[in-house]
Structures are given as C-alpha cells and as structure tokens.
XYZ file of C-alpha atoms in Angstrom:
458
model
C 94.689 34.670 -85.198
C 92.427 38.036 -85.228
C 89.071 37.802 -87.880
C 90.184 40.140 -90.798
C 89.105 43.600 -91.182
C 87.419 42.968 -94.127
C 84.750 41.273 -91.965
C 81.531 43.616 -91.423
C 79.926 43.472 -88.293
C 76.436 44.803 -88.507
C 73.488 44.943 -86.767
C 70.372 42.185 -87.499
C 68.508 45.296 -88.012
C 70.596 47.403 -90.301
C 69.447 48.093 -93.526
C 71.541 47.275 -96.306
C 73.974 49.792 -98.232
C 72.917 50.416 -102.393
C 75.413 51.061 -104.589
C 74.954 54.790 -105.336
C 75.003 55.278 -101.146
C 78.205 53.729 -100.858
C 79.884 56.033 -103.674
C 78.187 58.753 -101.870
C 79.930 58.250 -98.793
C 82.922 57.655 -100.302
C 83.100 61.586 -101.437
C 83.768 64.938 -100.256
C 85.696 63.742 -96.817
C 88.754 66.610 -95.521
C 92.235 65.531 -94.856
C 92.398 64.626 -91.261
C 95.861 63.336 -90.364
C 97.282 62.804 -86.720
C 100.191 66.007 -86.139
C 103.604 64.778 -87.486
C 104.424 65.283 -83.442
C 101.955 63.082 -81.840
C 103.845 60.325 -80.335
C 102.637 57.600 -77.171
C 103.982 59.270 -73.535
C 106.070 56.118 -73.461
C 107.813 56.381 -77.043
C 111.507 57.119 -75.553
C 111.753 54.213 -73.464
C 110.012 51.282 -74.866
C 112.811 50.693 -77.182
C 115.270 49.754 -74.179
C 112.168 47.562 -72.458
C 111.812 45.603 -75.947
C 115.579 45.068 -75.889
C 115.559 43.594 -72.526
C 112.911 41.375 -73.941
C 115.614 40.679 -77.040
C 117.769 39.638 -74.828
C 116.212 37.272 -73.209
C 115.229 35.054 -76.214
C 117.853 35.706 -78.756
C 116.621 33.843 -82.448
C 113.590 33.203 -81.160
C 110.494 34.684 -82.200
C 108.165 36.388 -79.763
C 104.669 37.291 -80.134
C 102.444 39.687 -78.251
C 99.054 40.279 -78.246
C 96.817 43.337 -77.211
C 94.173 40.752 -76.950
C 90.592 40.789 -78.557
C 87.142 42.289 -78.208
C 84.718 40.208 -75.482
C 80.779 40.192 -75.574
C 78.890 41.457 -72.741
C 75.709 40.894 -74.153
C 74.603 39.757 -78.104
C 76.419 42.535 -79.871
C 77.610 44.548 -77.488
C 81.563 44.234 -76.192
C 82.950 45.139 -72.642
C 84.986 48.092 -73.074
C 88.910 47.029 -74.013
C 92.156 47.199 -72.700
C 95.026 46.000 -73.557
C 97.357 43.488 -72.281
C 99.510 44.836 -70.100
C 102.726 43.439 -71.399
C 101.411 44.947 -74.825
C 100.822 48.123 -73.374
C 104.609 48.008 -71.519
C 106.301 47.014 -75.147
C 104.383 49.450 -76.989
C 103.366 52.279 -75.381
C 99.487 51.890 -76.885
C 97.081 51.723 -74.274
C 93.609 52.527 -76.201
C 90.506 50.706 -76.745
C 91.119 51.284 -80.638
C 94.179 48.507 -79.667
C 91.853 45.427 -80.585
C 93.509 42.729 -82.339
C 96.793 44.322 -82.190
C 99.881 42.018 -81.995
C 103.260 42.892 -81.424
C 105.799 40.564 -83.176
C 109.596 40.216 -82.244
C 111.178 39.345 -85.320
C 114.852 37.302 -84.984
C 116.818 39.918 -86.659
C 120.792 39.381 -86.595
C 122.177 36.731 -84.339
C 120.924 38.181 -81.154
C 118.772 40.934 -81.823
C 114.765 41.262 -82.715
C 112.961 43.655 -84.945
C 109.642 44.897 -83.397
C 106.839 44.794 -86.123
C 103.532 45.905 -85.405
C 100.585 44.309 -86.815
C 97.391 46.401 -86.459
C 93.777 47.062 -87.915
C 94.070 50.319 -88.951
C 92.122 53.397 -90.312
C 89.615 52.359 -92.742
C 89.965 54.050 -96.076
C 86.738 56.254 -97.413
C 86.392 54.664 -100.477
C 83.699 53.446 -102.759
C 82.949 49.834 -102.035
C 84.473 49.767 -98.725
C 81.581 50.367 -96.022
C 83.130 49.893 -92.720
C 84.355 53.169 -91.664
C 80.439 54.256 -91.434
C 78.708 50.525 -91.312
C 80.810 48.405 -88.810
C 79.585 48.686 -85.319
C 82.528 46.825 -83.763
C 85.449 48.816 -85.923
C 84.144 51.854 -87.942
C 85.544 55.081 -87.183
C 82.124 56.274 -86.878
C 80.718 54.298 -84.839
C 83.591 53.626 -81.747
C 85.996 56.433 -83.487
C 89.388 57.170 -85.088
C 92.107 54.301 -85.488
C 95.778 55.796 -86.746
C 96.474 54.799 -90.466
C 99.711 52.446 -90.132
C 101.648 55.546 -91.095
C 100.443 57.257 -87.857
C 101.077 54.346 -85.722
C 104.959 53.766 -86.938
C 105.141 57.860 -85.869
C 103.439 57.331 -82.581
C 105.317 54.022 -81.450
C 108.835 54.169 -83.524
C 107.501 50.858 -84.914
C 107.098 49.295 -87.834
C 103.343 48.661 -88.646
C 101.534 46.138 -90.398
C 98.401 45.375 -91.869
C 96.551 43.093 -89.311
C 95.429 40.497 -92.648
C 98.805 40.199 -93.783
C 99.924 38.918 -90.196
C 98.656 35.394 -90.786
C 99.206 32.579 -88.219
C 102.919 32.746 -87.317
C 104.812 30.432 -85.429
C 107.061 31.554 -81.916
C 105.990 32.104 -78.029
C 102.945 33.127 -78.038
C 102.706 35.305 -74.848
C 98.714 34.230 -74.388
C 100.165 30.927 -74.178
C 103.706 30.152 -73.558
C 104.359 30.378 -69.468
C 107.965 31.163 -70.098
C 107.624 34.163 -72.124
C 104.410 35.044 -69.464
C 106.976 35.068 -66.960
C 109.560 36.846 -68.255
C 107.140 39.862 -69.245
C 105.888 40.165 -66.234
C 109.467 39.656 -64.067
C 111.020 42.617 -66.711
C 108.177 44.713 -65.182
C 108.934 44.023 -61.697
C 111.450 46.942 -61.184
C 109.791 50.634 -62.233
C 111.565 53.104 -63.933
C 111.368 56.381 -62.992
C 108.272 57.259 -65.567
C 106.312 54.437 -64.256
C 106.574 56.277 -60.247
C 105.349 58.627 -61.735
C 102.656 57.677 -63.367
C 101.488 55.469 -60.166
C 101.822 58.778 -57.606
C 99.789 60.232 -60.520
C 97.069 57.657 -59.912
C 97.247 57.464 -56.230
C 96.509 61.023 -56.219
C 93.823 60.649 -57.879
C 92.648 58.159 -55.900
C 93.404 60.012 -52.957
C 90.785 63.142 -54.525
C 88.211 60.039 -55.165
C 88.275 59.291 -51.511
C 87.548 62.494 -50.037
C 85.039 62.911 -53.032
C 83.349 59.901 -51.180
C 83.353 61.216 -47.051
C 81.822 64.268 -49.137
C 78.810 62.101 -50.776
C 77.966 60.075 -47.168
C 75.523 61.943 -46.476
C 73.366 61.291 -49.600
C 74.928 57.974 -49.592
C 73.597 57.263 -46.095
C 69.903 58.043 -47.142
C 69.852 55.777 -50.095
C 68.455 51.932 -50.096
C 71.547 51.085 -52.479
C 74.174 53.289 -50.267
C 77.313 51.022 -51.735
C 76.607 51.617 -55.177
C 76.155 55.133 -54.452
C 79.629 55.239 -53.013
C 81.045 53.131 -56.468
C 79.448 55.423 -58.243
C 80.977 58.807 -57.124
C 84.425 57.048 -56.569
C 83.864 55.863 -60.519
C 82.656 59.409 -61.281
C 86.279 60.816 -60.185
C 87.971 57.831 -62.226
C 86.727 58.178 -65.623
C 87.055 61.645 -64.959
C 90.886 61.695 -64.476
C 91.697 58.740 -66.079
C 90.921 55.189 -68.013
C 88.665 54.035 -65.151
C 89.158 52.141 -62.293
C 91.800 50.020 -61.895
C 89.684 47.391 -60.291
C 86.079 46.585 -59.719
C 85.678 49.000 -56.598
C 84.584 47.659 -53.433
C 82.533 49.179 -50.960
C 81.727 47.258 -48.435
C 79.771 48.291 -44.857
C 78.872 46.536 -42.047
C 79.217 42.870 -42.639
C 80.168 42.865 -46.284
C 83.626 44.213 -45.510
C 84.622 40.516 -44.631
C 83.423 39.467 -47.811
C 87.175 40.038 -49.449
C 85.873 41.136 -53.047
C 82.756 41.723 -52.321
C 82.142 44.179 -55.944
C 77.958 43.162 -55.262
C 77.906 46.818 -53.419
C 74.249 46.411 -53.329
C 73.508 47.059 -49.922
C 72.504 49.908 -47.098
C 74.614 52.073 -45.399
C 73.987 52.395 -41.748
C 75.606 55.216 -39.147
C 76.657 52.774 -36.508
C 78.594 50.157 -39.190
C 82.220 50.700 -40.558
C 82.705 51.373 -44.622
C 85.373 49.453 -46.022
C 86.295 51.116 -49.776
C 88.698 49.603 -51.715
C 89.237 51.164 -54.848
C 91.957 52.769 -57.164
C 91.956 54.900 -60.401
C 94.019 53.459 -63.631
C 95.685 56.263 -65.283
C 95.389 56.793 -69.146
C 98.718 54.971 -69.036
C 96.847 52.087 -67.750
C 99.124 52.563 -64.224
C 96.370 51.678 -61.219
C 96.788 52.845 -57.213
C 95.158 50.320 -54.891
C 94.380 51.752 -51.696
C 91.951 50.473 -48.641
C 90.206 52.591 -45.788
C 87.738 51.803 -43.542
C 86.197 54.458 -42.214
C 83.080 54.802 -39.477
C 79.975 55.687 -41.453
C 79.184 58.107 -38.157
C 82.919 59.900 -38.818
C 83.477 58.635 -35.151
C 85.027 54.711 -34.529
C 83.236 53.031 -31.643
C 85.318 51.469 -28.985
C 84.992 48.435 -30.748
C 86.095 49.446 -34.315
C 88.652 51.344 -32.756
C 90.006 47.835 -31.503
C 90.125 46.391 -34.160
C 91.412 48.982 -36.265
C 93.880 49.933 -34.200
C 95.391 46.010 -34.478
C 95.202 46.279 -38.047
C 97.648 49.617 -38.169
C 99.796 48.437 -35.773
C 100.301 45.108 -37.946
C 100.444 47.306 -41.018
C 103.039 49.546 -39.475
C 105.508 46.721 -39.224
C 104.735 45.310 -42.181
C 106.196 48.702 -43.870
C 108.878 48.939 -41.621
C 110.261 45.867 -42.673
C 110.327 46.897 -46.588
C 113.811 47.670 -47.771
C 116.211 46.661 -50.690
C 117.396 42.751 -49.920
C 114.497 42.230 -47.543
C 112.389 38.708 -48.467
C 108.763 39.769 -50.155
C 107.120 37.686 -47.506
C 109.119 39.313 -44.734
C 106.686 42.401 -44.487
C 103.319 40.258 -44.179
C 105.040 37.517 -41.732
C 105.633 41.020 -39.788
C 102.233 42.221 -40.157
C 101.084 38.818 -39.634
C 102.838 38.602 -36.330
C 101.414 41.309 -34.798
C 98.246 39.763 -35.340
C 98.683 36.832 -33.900
C 99.806 38.515 -30.923
C 97.066 40.361 -30.464
C 94.282 38.173 -31.392
C 95.736 36.120 -28.576
C 95.417 38.796 -25.822
C 91.992 39.168 -26.809
C 91.502 35.417 -26.055
C 90.527 34.600 -29.460
C 93.567 33.126 -29.878
C 94.980 29.906 -27.144
C 98.460 30.423 -28.442
C 100.119 33.368 -30.708
C 102.304 30.446 -32.542
C 100.882 28.773 -35.901
C 99.040 30.092 -38.448
C 95.610 29.826 -36.772
C 95.110 33.730 -36.975
C 94.536 32.748 -40.912
C 90.855 31.919 -39.982
C 90.089 36.219 -39.520
C 92.867 37.342 -42.117
C 92.391 34.694 -44.994
C 95.173 36.062 -47.549
C 98.766 37.795 -47.909
C 98.901 41.530 -46.691
C 100.285 42.837 -50.195
C 101.507 42.507 -53.782
C 103.288 43.969 -56.137
C 101.573 46.563 -57.999
C 102.003 48.601 -61.369
C 99.863 47.938 -65.082
C 98.026 45.314 -63.364
C 96.398 45.578 -59.698
C 97.947 42.182 -59.008
C 101.093 42.995 -60.892
C 103.816 40.693 -62.653
C 101.432 37.730 -60.860
C 102.869 35.563 -63.648
C 106.551 35.927 -62.532
C 108.597 32.236 -61.106
C 108.405 32.168 -57.415
C 111.958 32.891 -57.118
C 111.897 36.134 -58.996
C 108.688 37.378 -56.616
C 107.020 35.609 -53.842
C 110.448 34.276 -52.888
C 112.823 36.725 -53.933
C 113.868 39.821 -52.470
C 112.746 43.169 -52.710
C 114.847 45.807 -55.057
C 114.816 49.654 -55.284
C 112.008 50.735 -57.573
C 109.489 48.094 -56.917
C 106.109 48.920 -56.180
C 104.010 47.353 -53.710
C 100.842 47.128 -51.556
C 100.554 46.586 -47.667
C 97.029 45.638 -46.754
C 96.327 43.069 -43.653
C 93.380 42.752 -42.662
C 90.917 41.349 -40.137
C 87.533 39.662 -41.251
C 85.458 38.679 -38.716
C 82.831 36.959 -39.637
C 79.373 37.583 -38.362
C 78.450 33.631 -37.842
C 81.826 32.862 -36.286
C 81.113 31.632 -32.618
C 84.987 31.461 -31.595
C 84.641 35.336 -31.860
C 82.674 37.092 -28.816
C 79.466 38.553 -30.007
C 80.590 41.924 -30.239
C 82.873 41.521 -32.727
C 81.579 39.464 -35.312
C 80.663 40.944 -38.406
C 83.645 43.810 -38.301
C 85.500 43.762 -40.989
C 88.838 46.225 -41.326
C 91.157 46.281 -43.946
C 93.668 48.983 -44.571
C 96.029 49.256 -47.517
C 98.401 51.556 -49.117
C 101.087 51.828 -52.018
C 104.359 51.775 -51.444
C 107.861 52.307 -53.697
C 111.031 50.496 -52.516
C 114.065 53.418 -52.112
C 117.633 52.965 -51.009
C 116.338 53.457 -47.649
C 113.332 51.747 -47.316
C 110.287 52.617 -48.686
C 108.472 55.642 -49.475
C 104.479 55.722 -48.689
C 102.674 56.847 -51.755
C 99.552 57.622 -50.532
C 100.169 59.404 -47.645
C 97.944 61.974 -48.173
C 94.961 59.801 -46.721
C 95.072 59.550 -43.558
C 95.963 55.982 -41.397
C 95.316 56.840 -37.928
C 92.353 56.687 -35.773
C 92.080 60.430 -34.824
C 93.559 60.794 -38.252
C 90.776 59.547 -40.203
C 87.932 60.904 -37.839
C 89.843 64.783 -38.421
C 89.874 64.201 -41.976
C 86.156 63.268 -42.725
C 85.108 65.994 -40.147
C 86.688 68.680 -42.101
C 85.597 67.233 -45.327
C 82.074 66.738 -43.943
C 81.861 70.185 -41.932
C 83.320 72.116 -45.418
C 80.583 70.293 -47.267
C 77.572 71.500 -44.879
C-alpha cells in the first residue's frame, strides 16, 4: 500500500533543518482555505457511476487506487496522472492524487459506502517539515493539496487520511481482472457530459493541427522538423488542457510506415507526406485521437493522391458501417474490403480475398475513445471487440496503408509511403456523428485548408 506521508523526501544535497528553523516555519501563516463552493466538475454524476459499480459486486470490498509516482531519473518523477477508473469514480484528475485510494466498503445488504483515502495538506506546525522540505509531496515544492474536509466538499465522498488505510483485503482494480473488466465495461457508453468533454478535446486538437500547418515553413528548415511539429502541437495541448493524451506521432516520409513513431527526430522534406497523429487531453482527462496525413509541399503528388484516396475510401466505408446494433468489428471489415480491392486493382495483391492485405495495413481500424486513448481495453471481448455498438459510444475510425520502403512486393514508386486518416465519432440513434469534421479529409479539402492557413500566415 502507499508509503506513509510521515516519510520525508529530501534531496541528497539538502541541508538539515534546525529546531529553530522548524519553529520559525510554523509561525504566522494566513488562512488559505479553498472556497466552500468548490466542487470537481463531475461532482453531480460520479454518485451514479459508483452506484453502478456497487451493483456489480454486492457485499464485496472494492479498492481502486489512483496509482503512485514513478521515478523518471534519480529523484525526479514523471508527471502524475491518476488511473482512469479512479478519475471516473471520484472526479479527481490532478497530479496531487498520487497515492490516493478509493475504497468501496460494503454497506447494508447490497450497497457500498465510498471512502477516499488521501494524503491531505500537511499542517504547518512545529515539528512537521513536509510542507517546506519534502520535494515529492511538500506544498512549497509541488503545490497545494486539499485538506480532508475540503476533499469531502470537492467530491461528496467521505475522506480519510491515507496513513489510516493499512492493507485492506478485497478486490483491487490494480490486480483483479474481473474488477478491471467491470470498470472498463461501465465506461463503454459515454454520458452527455463525457461527450461534451470529448468534443472539447477534439476542438482543441483541431486548433493544434491548424497551429502545425502554420508552423510548417519554419519546421521545414529545421534538422529535426518532426520535433518542431511535436513541440508546436504540445504547446496547444498544454495551453488548452492537461497536455497530450498520448505521445504525439509526427512521422514524415518513410517514418509514417512505423505505426507508433514517437522518436520524431527526422527532417521534413517538401516532397514527402507528414503523418500527424495527435490528441489534446482536457483537464478532465478525456482525450481526442486524430490523424491527418498532409503533403508538406501543400499539394499531393499523383502517387500520394493514389494512396490517400484509397485510404479515404476505406475510411468512408468504415464510417458508413457505424450504427447501434452493428458489430464492433463491422467497420473494420468494411474498410478492409475497400483496401483489399484497391490493392488488387493496383496489382499488389493477386486476389482481394483472404488476409494478405494485412502486410500493408498491420492493425485494426479503430478503437474506443474516452479517458484513455485506447479506452476500455480491459473490457471482456463479448462486451467490446465481439460486441455490438450502442448509442453514446465514442470511437475512432482510422484505416491506413503502410508501404514499407524495403518491401519488394511493391512497385518502387509506392515504397515508403504511409497514410492514415483517423477521426473521432460518437454513435447516435441514426448512425454516427463525426466529431472531428472541422478538419478536412478529402484531397481537395486538405489542400485548400493548408493553402488558406499558409496564405493567412504570409
């Protein structure tokens, strides 16, 4: 269980504090309480979420940790993000949640009482040095935490000191597959507030893509133009939200054939395509996930257009297959039929039947989206991958072609071309709504959009 807050985390080069300093540091601090009206944004909807979880496990103690800080290097930690299930159940999304644990204590014949075990704001009293000396948790080092009373008002959940938790027995989401699956499945269908948060993430991401296009002239002159692009998008993500929802993929030329290219250390060439896969994560931790493949010259070459239009046709087919009651895998199958037939028409495949197209597509054509970029991944196959779509689910449709530069089954002119087009959609009663429609998808639309942004910059 979490380390006691009594342990002081100081640097090897820190000087010890004298008794006189400790007494002096405890004096003359003004009251600085949080406003009585402060609430987490999801305050009104988290009780229903916890009730749904409670109904799944009557009479069992349920333990949902936020997670612990992870060392990046020596005494420097990675930026902390609480576990998505913890955030969904409590509404707490900040970096100050490291070590927090939500415990659902059985109460009555079927229900539970939620108790949050937190590391509260350290008292400024003689003998307690944490608030000014502890590099990991001290207020003067990493910022203020709420005290227990404030945390109760923020969340509507009874709160207790983390040190009083001990080592409770029960189902722990960190290592209990059944509980982890239930928590994922409960999040498959998004409520109206969640859809609003996802749309906000998409809108900020759209702005980030526009920033990138405006920055292309400068990025093209830099020896690590991919990283320039990554940085430009990252600025938007940090300015508008919590940051990026996942590591940005800024892949130019043949790097676009590496599905998770995050080194982003390559130069940009005007004759190449740039595959940009990026998403802003809101402060509520909901993320967008959008990919556009852009011609760095502003215009697609004939070969680039050929590949792009096949991927676009596949995406159109996948989107058309989205509706309540459709199998989750239907949109992928629809997209792959188009890809297979196109590869056969090009002469790359002898036959559109079978699965040989996977040499050039490699992965599935989409996934659920929400608090995690690959949301609800621990859900059972019958509820997700082999399940049916429902109104309120949010997912991506993202077919791609990755034509490796050393693949001798391809004509020379196709080698090293990678194209993915990815959009975010919410399933509706009529089919699906394209949440990322503000970003153009067609060849003509992309070229016009890029030209307008670059002309406005000039």
